[in-house]
Amino acid sequence: MIRIRSNLPVFSVMLLRISHNSLTVNHCHIVEQPLMSATFNFFNPLKSETILVPPKFGFSVRPFSTSSSTRSLGASPDAPAHEALSEDDDSDDGDDDEDDGDGHDKNKDKNGTHCSQLHLRDDGLAKEVKTILDIMHEVDSGPSKIKQKLEHCSVVLSSELVVEVLSRTRNDWEAAFTFFLWAGKQPGYAHSVREYHSMISILGKMRKFDTAWTLIEDMRGGRTGPSLVTPQTLLIMIRRYCAVHDVARAINTFYAYKRFNFQVGLEEFQSLLSALCRYKNVQDAEHLLFCNKNVFPFDTKSFNIVLNGWCNLIVSTHHAERIWQEMSKRGIQHDVVSYASIISCYSKTSKLYKVLRMFDEMKKRKIPPDRKVYNAVIYALAKSRLVKEATNLIGTMEDNNVAPDVVTYNSLIRPLCKTRKVDEAKQHFDEMLKRRLSPTIQTFHAFFRILRTKEEVFELLDKMKVLGCYPVTETYIMLIRKFCRWRQLDDVFKLWDAMREDGISRDRSSYIVLIHGLFLNGKLEEAYRYYAEMLEKGFHPEPKTEEMLQAWVSRKQATEGQEPDLEPNQLENDTLKKKVKAIPSKFEREKAFLRQPETRRVTRERGFSFWEQ
């Protein structure tokens, strides 16, 4: 490909100088109590306390070929499970590899960031994993039945096998926990830290925090055995609390570092800030940062974590600019990570002139842009339909010894697909393959969104696997929604079954998408059946889902003249062939929810958190 470079005339445009109003941080006007001075009531979480919180591989497109596909949704046992993302979720993020704002790459578990496969070492291990999964996925198999069948299976347990099984069952905590307990009692095998962490993460994701703490106590090994608890163990719990926005318990868990005789310093505090920001508790992270400045002095990395939260998680230019100015006022130097965060924020909000202004400011301050900065600028240019300038900037990257990566090309492909410039998107896709860059799932999602026939969908699914990229939960959710919109329900159920065949555990989002799609297509009884299945797995439905099904059940009961001695919401019909347990009312569910200590709500005021009365 011949690249015609220009001097990027767009960069020479006179940029408007904007004078921002003076913005100040709402500091904690209280007597500052150091975060580390509080006592931690580890195993009494109900105790209320005041807490300080603040090769060219072309695929046919017309936009894609409508030639019939010979695809069979066969088993792909190595596909990993991921959380769900809707088809229409357009994060406008040209920097998919962003971290927590500290400037260091981490092993991320972000959806679509990587398309790696969980390869098993040998066929024997793969068969044993499949044997266990078949037992756990049998219909109407409760924990007792699963345990009984596991006792009679002849598999050789290993750390890799246990971790793989837990990964495949991460959305069915009862089955995963039953297997975990059974495996721990087998002769010749003992859980390592890795297996404990996998199980604790699953329990935390399903809000079974008390059970997770029990496992942590088991990891301590009593008075004689060695303790397996590490700082990473507590960090997993902190992140899970942050994921459900229980900031008070996340901070309590941070206090537990001293209880386990771990060193607590600035690095651990920054891990807490990162966890809070990762799950959009950015305001609380900011309060913690300012209210504990005497214990954990300000530095660029701490501010970058909060700045990254406002820029890339909340995507608020107002708050991003406020933190930017606060850094300048306090003498905290802006580094390349700071610029990458705020340029990414401007890029996502389509403020190209601010992107270019900050990019020029970096050069004036002699701060060399890194890959994330270039990716954000390329995305902003492509999004504004300045594809030629974006392409030329890739050449500038290489001239500055910054190699483009797959995110760089995704930053071009996604806006091109969104504007239906498929031929140009294909050209960049082919160029990416020539550079031996493996496409990510986000690359293929950009093309999936513009497909219009099922033949195109299944053809692209085949091409994904040939390139070593396998569908994840988000992929199936997107396609299930698409086929429901096309009223092709046979393909919906085909994809639903393929999720299990591909080793992907069905999560709450996948059930909600399927139920809504069936309901809107008039398949009410099927929708109700999957709704009951979702409740049995412990997933909480959306209020809209419950309202729809409650209204349908009420009308059906009234139409059929249901006998008064039947229990409320009890239904029997030819499709279900069984009694479905009553749907709890919204009030009853909220009441039961508040009884669970690990999920009690917290109110926040002036940097403090209180249990909601």
XYZ file of C-alpha atoms in Angstrom:
613
model
C 0.000 0.000 0.000
C 1.395 3.378 -1.020
C 1.002 5.977 1.665
C 0.813 9.595 0.568
C 1.832 11.678 3.502
C 0.862 15.220 4.088
C 1.795 17.760 6.667
C -1.543 17.227 8.309
C -2.943 20.631 7.473
C -5.721 20.104 9.956
C -3.157 20.417 12.735
C -2.180 23.866 11.572
C -5.686 25.229 11.969
C -5.892 28.103 14.351
C -7.374 26.634 17.522
C -9.647 28.641 19.667
C -8.281 29.501 23.027
C -10.787 28.704 25.686
C -10.520 30.232 29.085
C -12.013 27.866 31.603
C -13.786 29.128 34.617
C -12.019 28.667 37.851
C -13.044 25.305 39.222
C -12.225 24.065 42.645
C -12.391 20.670 44.251
C -14.974 20.123 46.932
C -12.617 19.175 49.733
C -13.613 17.491 52.928
C -14.101 20.294 55.418
C -13.794 17.952 58.343
C -11.190 16.902 60.797
C -9.098 14.622 58.648
C -8.911 11.120 59.990
C -6.180 9.036 58.331
C -7.591 6.122 56.421
C -5.245 3.653 58.040
C -6.100 4.603 61.618
C -9.476 2.922 61.650
C -9.971 -0.468 63.209
C -11.336 -3.226 61.053
C -14.103 -5.524 62.233
C -13.299 -8.253 59.761
C -15.874 -10.932 60.399
C -18.641 -8.706 61.685
C -19.696 -6.892 58.521
C -23.068 -5.962 59.996
C -21.494 -3.672 62.512
C -22.257 -0.105 61.574
C -19.395 2.341 61.649
C -18.594 5.770 60.315
C -16.280 5.481 57.362
C -14.394 8.126 55.435
C -15.421 7.817 51.817
C -15.179 10.220 49.334
C -1.274 -12.100 4.733
C -4.323 -10.735 3.192
C -7.430 -12.303 4.455
C -10.276 -10.686 2.576
C -13.839 -11.617 3.350
C -16.568 -10.868 0.859
C -18.654 -7.823 1.657
C -21.529 -6.257 -0.285
C -21.362 -4.959 2.418
C -20.813 -8.680 2.941
C -21.376 -11.494 0.518
C -24.820 -13.042 0.617
C -23.550 -16.366 -0.592
C -24.873 -19.096 1.618
C -22.624 -20.216 4.354
C -21.837 -23.763 5.197
C -21.212 -22.845 8.778
C -22.128 -25.312 11.441
C -22.189 -24.050 14.966
C -19.864 -26.735 16.186
C -18.140 -27.065 19.467
C -15.347 -24.760 20.280
C -14.509 -25.951 23.753
C -11.754 -23.469 24.298
C -13.705 -20.233 24.038
C -13.535 -18.099 27.139
C -16.496 -16.648 28.930
C -16.924 -12.902 29.184
C -19.440 -10.455 30.476
C -22.153 -9.103 28.241
C -22.278 -5.981 26.171
C -25.229 -4.919 24.080
C -25.028 -4.645 20.335
C -25.831 -0.981 20.340
C -23.310 -0.150 22.975
C -21.027 2.273 21.239
C -18.531 3.464 23.744
C -16.858 5.670 21.147
C -13.633 4.516 22.561
C -10.700 4.609 20.253
C -8.397 3.412 22.974
C -9.589 -0.015 23.920
C -6.403 -0.932 25.695
C -6.670 1.664 28.377
C -5.695 0.674 31.874
C -6.606 2.107 35.226
C -4.759 5.271 34.560
C -1.446 4.448 36.120
C 0.397 4.126 32.869
C 1.231 0.453 33.210
C -0.189 -2.310 31.093
C -1.910 -5.024 33.020
C -3.433 -8.374 32.309
C -6.849 -7.094 31.549
C -10.148 -8.882 31.570
C -11.938 -6.358 29.491
C -14.468 -7.445 26.996
C -13.171 -7.502 23.533
C -9.779 -6.140 24.375
C -8.103 -9.418 23.617
C -9.300 -12.331 21.555
C -7.087 -14.951 23.085
C -8.207 -18.525 23.376
C -7.979 -20.730 26.414
C -5.951 -23.480 24.794
C -5.718 -26.776 26.618
C -2.431 -28.614 26.643
C -3.683 -31.923 25.344
C -6.780 -33.711 24.151
C -6.934 -35.739 27.366
C -7.385 -32.641 29.492
C -9.969 -31.280 27.074
C -11.973 -34.507 27.342
C -11.878 -34.403 31.127
C -13.056 -30.784 31.129
C -15.897 -31.730 28.794
C -16.836 -34.687 31.013
C -17.187 -32.454 34.055
C -19.046 -29.729 32.149
C -21.520 -32.289 30.772
C -22.297 -33.360 34.329
C -22.745 -29.804 35.530
C -24.869 -28.759 32.536
C -27.368 -31.608 32.714
C -30.957 -30.440 32.964
C -32.418 -30.273 36.490
C -29.073 -31.100 38.095
C -28.915 -29.487 41.484
C -25.829 -29.329 43.715
C -26.588 -32.695 45.341
C -26.989 -34.472 41.999
C -23.873 -32.830 40.600
C -21.849 -33.931 43.630
C -23.193 -37.462 43.378
C -22.274 -37.753 39.699
C -18.852 -36.227 40.254
C -18.092 -38.936 42.797
C -18.500 -41.541 40.062
C -16.503 -39.817 37.347
C -12.913 -40.878 36.786
C -11.048 -37.670 36.060
C -7.538 -36.827 37.166
C -7.673 -33.474 38.913
C -5.057 -30.833 38.256
C -4.774 -27.124 38.850
C -5.260 -26.383 35.169
C -8.392 -28.535 34.967
C -10.000 -26.929 38.027
C -9.286 -23.386 36.825
C -10.632 -24.210 33.376
C -13.866 -25.666 34.740
C -14.373 -22.691 37.037
C -13.805 -20.362 34.107
C -16.486 -22.134 32.063
C -19.019 -22.050 34.929
C -18.341 -18.533 36.197
C -22.004 -17.540 35.753
C -23.388 -20.532 37.671
C -21.918 -20.103 41.120
C -23.741 -23.044 42.733
C -22.407 -25.534 40.191
C -18.930 -23.979 40.350
C -18.875 -24.010 44.150
C -20.118 -27.618 44.288
C -17.307 -28.664 41.967
C -14.766 -26.606 43.909
C -15.694 -28.227 47.234
C -15.719 -31.703 45.703
C -12.313 -31.180 44.085
C -10.789 -29.968 47.349
C -11.663 -33.261 49.069
C -10.155 -35.545 46.447
C -6.986 -37.441 47.414
C -3.776 -36.276 45.802
C -5.060 -32.806 45.058
C -5.128 -29.560 47.030
C -6.304 -26.131 45.917
C -3.617 -23.566 45.243
C -3.926 -19.796 45.432
C -4.971 -19.683 41.787
C -8.019 -21.902 42.290
C -9.052 -20.059 45.451
C -8.854 -16.744 43.640
C -10.985 -18.047 40.759
C -13.687 -19.256 43.132
C -13.613 -16.113 45.284
C -14.010 -14.006 42.169
C -17.057 -16.026 41.079
C -18.670 -15.767 44.519
C -18.019 -12.036 44.648
C -19.510 -11.553 41.208
C -22.724 -13.232 42.384
C -22.673 -11.189 45.639
C -22.009 -14.223 47.836
C -19.518 -12.259 49.900
C -20.008 -14.142 53.168
C -19.132 -17.407 51.447
C -16.129 -15.746 49.827
C -14.854 -14.587 53.235
C -15.271 -18.143 54.512
C -12.961 -19.329 51.741
C -10.449 -16.638 52.662
C -10.506 -17.835 56.259
C -9.958 -21.366 54.947
C -6.945 -20.082 52.990
C -5.337 -18.903 56.231
C -4.657 -22.529 57.108
C -5.408 -22.286 60.817
C -2.650 -22.110 63.403
C -0.392 -24.734 61.858
C -0.730 -24.615 58.090
C 0.773 -21.887 55.928
C -1.476 -19.061 54.874
C -2.358 -18.792 51.194
C -3.876 -15.334 51.546
C -2.044 -12.688 49.516
C -2.703 -8.985 48.947
C -4.214 -9.994 45.611
C -6.825 -12.031 47.511
C -8.073 -8.945 49.319
C -7.835 -6.871 46.150
C -10.240 -9.300 44.452
C -12.757 -8.674 47.236
C -12.212 -4.913 47.017
C -12.926 -4.989 43.297
C -16.050 -7.105 43.756
C -17.397 -4.722 46.383
C -16.652 -1.807 44.077
C -18.481 -3.589 41.258
C -21.704 -3.532 43.312
C -20.928 0.041 44.473
C -20.526 -1.001 48.112
C -17.764 1.489 48.778
C -17.924 1.138 52.568
C -17.129 -2.567 52.474
C -14.436 -2.045 49.874
C -12.695 0.330 52.298
C -13.251 -2.087 55.194
C -11.519 -4.752 53.157
C -8.665 -2.328 52.588
C -8.328 -2.092 56.385
C -7.885 -5.894 56.414
C -4.390 -5.578 54.952
C -3.030 -4.906 58.426
C -5.037 -7.763 59.925
C -3.254 -10.123 57.552
C 0.116 -8.489 58.300
C 0.492 -7.014 54.831
C 2.364 -3.811 54.157
C 0.081 -0.874 53.436
C 1.573 1.958 51.457
C 0.907 4.265 48.570
C 0.837 1.417 46.056
C -1.939 -0.388 47.942
C -3.878 2.851 48.299
C -3.594 3.434 44.572
C -4.917 -0.087 43.968
C -7.982 0.877 46.017
C -8.437 4.052 43.965
C -8.101 2.035 40.745
C -10.739 -0.457 41.868
C -13.147 2.326 42.774
C -12.659 4.109 39.460
C -12.834 0.918 37.415
C -16.470 0.469 38.471
C -17.400 4.152 38.203
C -17.138 5.057 41.886
C -14.957 7.956 40.777
C -16.403 10.550 43.136
C -15.657 8.310 46.121
C -12.120 7.756 44.858
C -11.625 11.489 44.552
C -12.837 12.066 48.115
C -10.479 9.427 49.407
C -7.586 10.980 47.530
C -8.072 14.445 49.021
C -9.135 13.401 52.515
C -6.072 11.210 53.025
C -3.416 13.505 51.606
C -1.528 13.513 54.921
C -1.283 9.718 54.976
C -0.781 9.145 51.258
C 0.867 12.224 49.724
C -0.278 13.445 46.334
C 1.614 12.256 43.301
C 1.010 12.159 39.567
C -0.036 8.509 39.498
C -2.776 8.966 42.114
C -4.209 11.941 40.248
C -3.945 10.062 36.954
C -6.104 7.254 38.345
C -8.887 9.665 39.273
C -8.438 11.628 36.044
C -8.680 8.425 34.027
C -11.879 7.542 35.890
C -13.560 10.805 34.924
C -12.183 10.635 31.379
C -12.648 7.020 30.347
C -15.235 5.585 32.749
C -17.609 8.481 33.373
C -16.548 10.385 30.224
C -17.157 13.790 31.776
C -15.128 16.602 30.247
C -16.269 18.957 33.022
C -14.833 16.842 35.826
C -11.782 15.899 33.748
C -10.923 19.565 33.229
C -11.536 20.250 36.925
C -9.041 17.576 37.996
C -6.618 18.769 35.308
C -6.682 22.272 36.736
C -6.404 20.957 40.293
C -3.214 19.146 39.336
C -1.768 22.367 37.940
C -2.778 24.352 41.026
C -1.120 21.861 43.383
C 2.051 21.607 41.340
C 1.426 18.033 40.164
C 3.114 17.538 36.815
C 1.049 16.273 33.882
C 2.747 13.350 32.187
C 2.009 11.345 29.056
C -0.595 9.276 30.931
C -2.427 12.454 31.953
C -2.523 13.672 28.367
C -3.599 10.251 27.091
C -6.580 10.274 29.484
C -7.880 13.746 28.695
C -7.282 13.409 24.937
C -9.213 10.130 25.035
C -12.057 11.913 26.835
C -12.204 14.655 24.220
C -12.028 12.006 21.501
C -15.006 10.120 22.901
C -17.058 13.303 23.175
C -16.239 14.337 19.571
C -14.331 17.483 20.531
C -11.720 17.318 17.824
C -10.415 20.856 18.279
C -9.631 20.159 21.933
C -7.950 16.886 20.978
C -5.676 18.704 18.566
C -5.015 21.515 21.029
C -3.859 19.100 23.728
C -1.837 17.168 21.163
C -0.013 20.355 20.148
C 0.483 21.276 23.797
C 2.248 17.968 24.389
C 4.689 18.697 21.596
C 5.363 22.201 22.906
C 6.123 20.769 26.350
C 8.381 18.162 24.701
C 6.336 15.246 26.057
C 6.595 12.521 23.398
C 3.171 10.978 22.668
C 2.819 7.276 23.333
C 0.658 4.756 21.509
C -2.456 5.555 23.522
C -2.234 9.230 22.665
C -1.835 8.474 18.973
C -4.719 6.005 19.048
C -7.040 8.547 20.651
C -6.124 11.229 18.106
C -6.534 8.780 15.209
C -9.955 7.803 16.501
C -11.029 11.438 16.827
C -9.899 12.166 13.262
C -11.586 9.081 11.806
C -14.747 9.825 13.740
C -14.781 13.313 12.202
C -14.369 11.688 8.755
C -10.786 12.879 8.355
C -9.637 9.397 7.388
C -6.745 10.582 5.246
C -5.286 12.599 8.117
C -5.812 9.660 10.488
C -4.001 7.337 8.088
C -1.126 9.797 7.719
C -0.811 9.956 11.496
C -0.066 6.230 11.517
C 2.967 7.031 9.374
C 3.967 9.730 11.847
C 3.768 7.154 14.628
C 6.202 4.891 12.826
C 8.553 7.799 12.136
C 8.620 8.417 15.897
C 9.357 4.733 16.598
C 5.855 4.055 17.960
C 4.536 0.907 16.318
C 0.781 0.835 15.606
C -1.137 -1.982 17.243
C -4.527 -3.577 16.718
C -6.220 -0.795 18.700
C -4.766 1.704 16.233
C -6.502 -0.055 13.367
C -9.675 -0.562 15.356
C -9.704 3.208 15.829
C -9.982 3.492 12.052
C -12.198 0.498 11.311
C -14.939 1.239 13.827
C -15.792 4.778 12.641
C -15.588 3.614 9.007
C -18.037 0.790 9.658
C -20.328 3.139 11.530
C -20.480 5.404 8.474
C -20.837 2.287 6.257
C -17.566 2.873 4.394
C -16.993 -0.856 4.309
C -14.454 -0.931 1.472
C -12.128 1.432 3.318
C -12.607 -0.554 6.524
C -11.657 -3.737 4.661
C -8.494 -2.105 3.331
C -7.328 -1.249 6.826
C -8.332 -4.728 8.015
C -6.148 -6.314 5.301
C -3.273 -3.964 6.125
C -3.544 -4.964 9.756
C -3.257 -8.636 8.815
C -0.209 -7.894 6.631
C 1.457 -6.452 9.715
C 0.726 -9.747 11.503
C -1.608 -8.052 13.969
C -4.356 -10.349 15.204
C -7.839 -8.788 15.117
C -9.670 -8.511 18.422
C -13.292 -9.276 19.047
C -14.006 -5.538 18.845
C -12.701 -5.569 15.275
C -15.277 -8.145 14.251
C -18.045 -6.529 16.276
C -17.637 -3.409 14.153
C -18.368 -5.494 11.040
C -21.152 -7.518 12.712
C -23.092 -4.329 13.395
C -23.482 -3.542 9.692
C -24.507 -7.025 8.517
C -28.014 -7.452 7.156
C -28.482 -11.187 6.430
C -27.906 -14.344 8.414
C -25.634 -15.743 5.692
C -23.289 -12.810 6.224
C -23.372 -13.324 9.978
C -22.502 -17.005 9.872
C -19.833 -16.457 7.213
C -18.088 -13.894 9.392
C -18.340 -16.175 12.425
C -16.482 -18.805 10.408
C -13.796 -16.332 9.336
C -13.309 -15.253 12.954
C -12.428 -18.768 14.008
C -10.069 -19.236 11.077
C -8.183 -16.169 12.308
C -8.075 -17.570 15.847
C -10.626 -15.139 17.289
C -13.592 -16.779 18.985
C -16.994 -15.307 19.863
C -17.596 -14.225 23.435
C -20.773 -13.527 25.377
C -21.039 -10.025 23.926
C -20.912 -11.470 20.409
C -23.806 -13.814 21.034
C -25.851 -11.121 22.784
C -25.384 -8.806 19.810
C -26.394 -11.502 17.323
C -29.338 -12.768 19.382
C -30.696 -9.243 19.516
C -30.118 -8.843 15.779
C -31.931 -12.084 14.889
C -34.799 -11.246 17.256
C -35.167 -7.957 15.433
C -35.193 -9.886 12.145
C -37.819 -12.282 13.622
C -35.627 -15.309 12.831
C -36.159 -17.198 16.066
C -34.788 -20.520 14.792
C -31.397 -18.877 14.468
C -31.836 -17.288 17.906
C -32.141 -20.701 19.544
C -29.321 -21.991 17.353
C -27.042 -19.291 18.731
C -28.314 -19.879 22.275
C -27.348 -23.552 22.069
C -24.019 -22.619 20.453
C -23.073 -20.590 23.514
C -22.955 -23.740 25.626
C -21.241 -25.723 22.879
C -18.560 -23.050 22.723
C -18.029 -23.281 26.481
C -19.539 -19.860 27.197
C -21.550 -19.576 30.365
C -24.850 -17.729 30.001
C -24.992 -14.703 32.238
C -27.720 -12.328 33.338
C -27.433 -10.058 30.324
C -27.793 -12.916 27.861
C -30.995 -14.099 29.585
C -32.463 -10.596 29.605
C -31.768 -10.095 25.889
C -33.275 -13.479 25.011
C -36.384 -12.943 27.173
C -37.047 -9.482 25.749
C -36.562 -10.730 22.193
C -38.970 -13.654 22.664
C -41.529 -11.463 24.397
C -41.509 -8.843 21.656
C -41.898 -11.600 19.041
C -44.998 -12.971 20.761
C -43.307 -16.077 22.201
C -44.639 -15.395 25.683
C -44.560 -18.881 27.139
C -40.981 -19.438 25.966
C -40.016 -16.090 27.441
C -41.587 -17.059 30.764
C -39.775 -20.390 30.771
C -36.381 -18.709 30.359
C -37.411 -16.137 32.951
C -38.028 -18.898 35.481
C -34.707 -20.490 34.529
C -32.947 -17.169 35.080
C -34.465 -16.836 38.568
C -33.422 -20.372 39.454
C -29.817 -19.454 38.621
C -29.952 -16.536 41.036
C -29.955 -13.726 38.463
C -32.025 -10.672 39.360
C -34.326 -9.591 36.520
C -34.663 -6.067 35.273
C -37.786 -4.242 36.507
C -39.004 -3.910 32.915
C -38.705 -7.668 32.404
C -40.644 -8.399 35.571
C -43.382 -5.903 34.735
C -43.884 -7.411 31.269
C -44.147 -10.968 32.514
C -46.259 -10.100 35.560
C -48.756 -8.341 33.293
C -48.855 -11.314 30.923
C -49.322 -13.845 33.729
C -52.128 -11.731 35.238
C -53.955 -11.533 31.916
C -53.499 -15.245 31.308
C -54.842 -16.111 34.740
C -57.845 -13.857 34.213
C -58.517 -15.336 30.768
C -58.277 -18.937 31.920
C -60.409 -18.284 35.017
C -57.806 -19.647 37.377
C -59.139 -21.375 40.491
C -58.927 -19.253 43.691
C -57.182 -21.985 45.673
C -54.091 -21.843 43.468
C -51.075 -19.967 44.730
C -50.467 -16.495 43.268
C -48.752 -16.492 39.884
C -48.887 -20.321 39.708
C -49.181 -21.405 36.093
C -49.636 -24.680 34.253
C -49.840 -24.913 30.483
C -49.042 -27.254 27.619
C -45.685 -25.664 26.887
C -44.195 -25.622 30.388
C -45.747 -28.941 31.492
C -44.878 -28.070 35.059
C -45.697 -25.621 37.790
C -43.600 -22.504 37.830
C -42.933 -21.011 41.220
C -44.566 -17.703 42.032
C -42.847 -14.520 40.981
C -42.019 -12.475 44.090
C -43.334 -8.955 44.133
C -40.944 -6.060 43.820
C -41.447 -5.196 47.500
C -40.751 -8.755 48.650
C -37.614 -8.999 46.543
C -36.257 -5.676 47.790
C -36.993 -6.732 51.362
C -35.154 -10.015 50.918
C -32.330 -8.208 49.140
C -31.771 -5.822 52.050
C -31.582 -8.735 54.456
C -28.384 -9.853 52.803
C -25.605 -8.075 54.717
C -23.199 -8.092 51.819
C -25.492 -6.055 49.584
C -26.939 -3.466 51.942
C -27.146 0.002 50.463
C -24.851 2.802 51.487
C -25.633 6.512 51.490
C -22.789 8.988 51.025
C -22.579 12.534 52.313
C -19.622 14.909 52.693
C -17.049 12.191 52.332
C -18.769 9.778 54.756
C -20.748 6.593 54.130
C -23.641 5.329 56.227
C -25.800 2.234 56.095
C -29.168 3.148 54.645
C -31.867 2.938 57.311
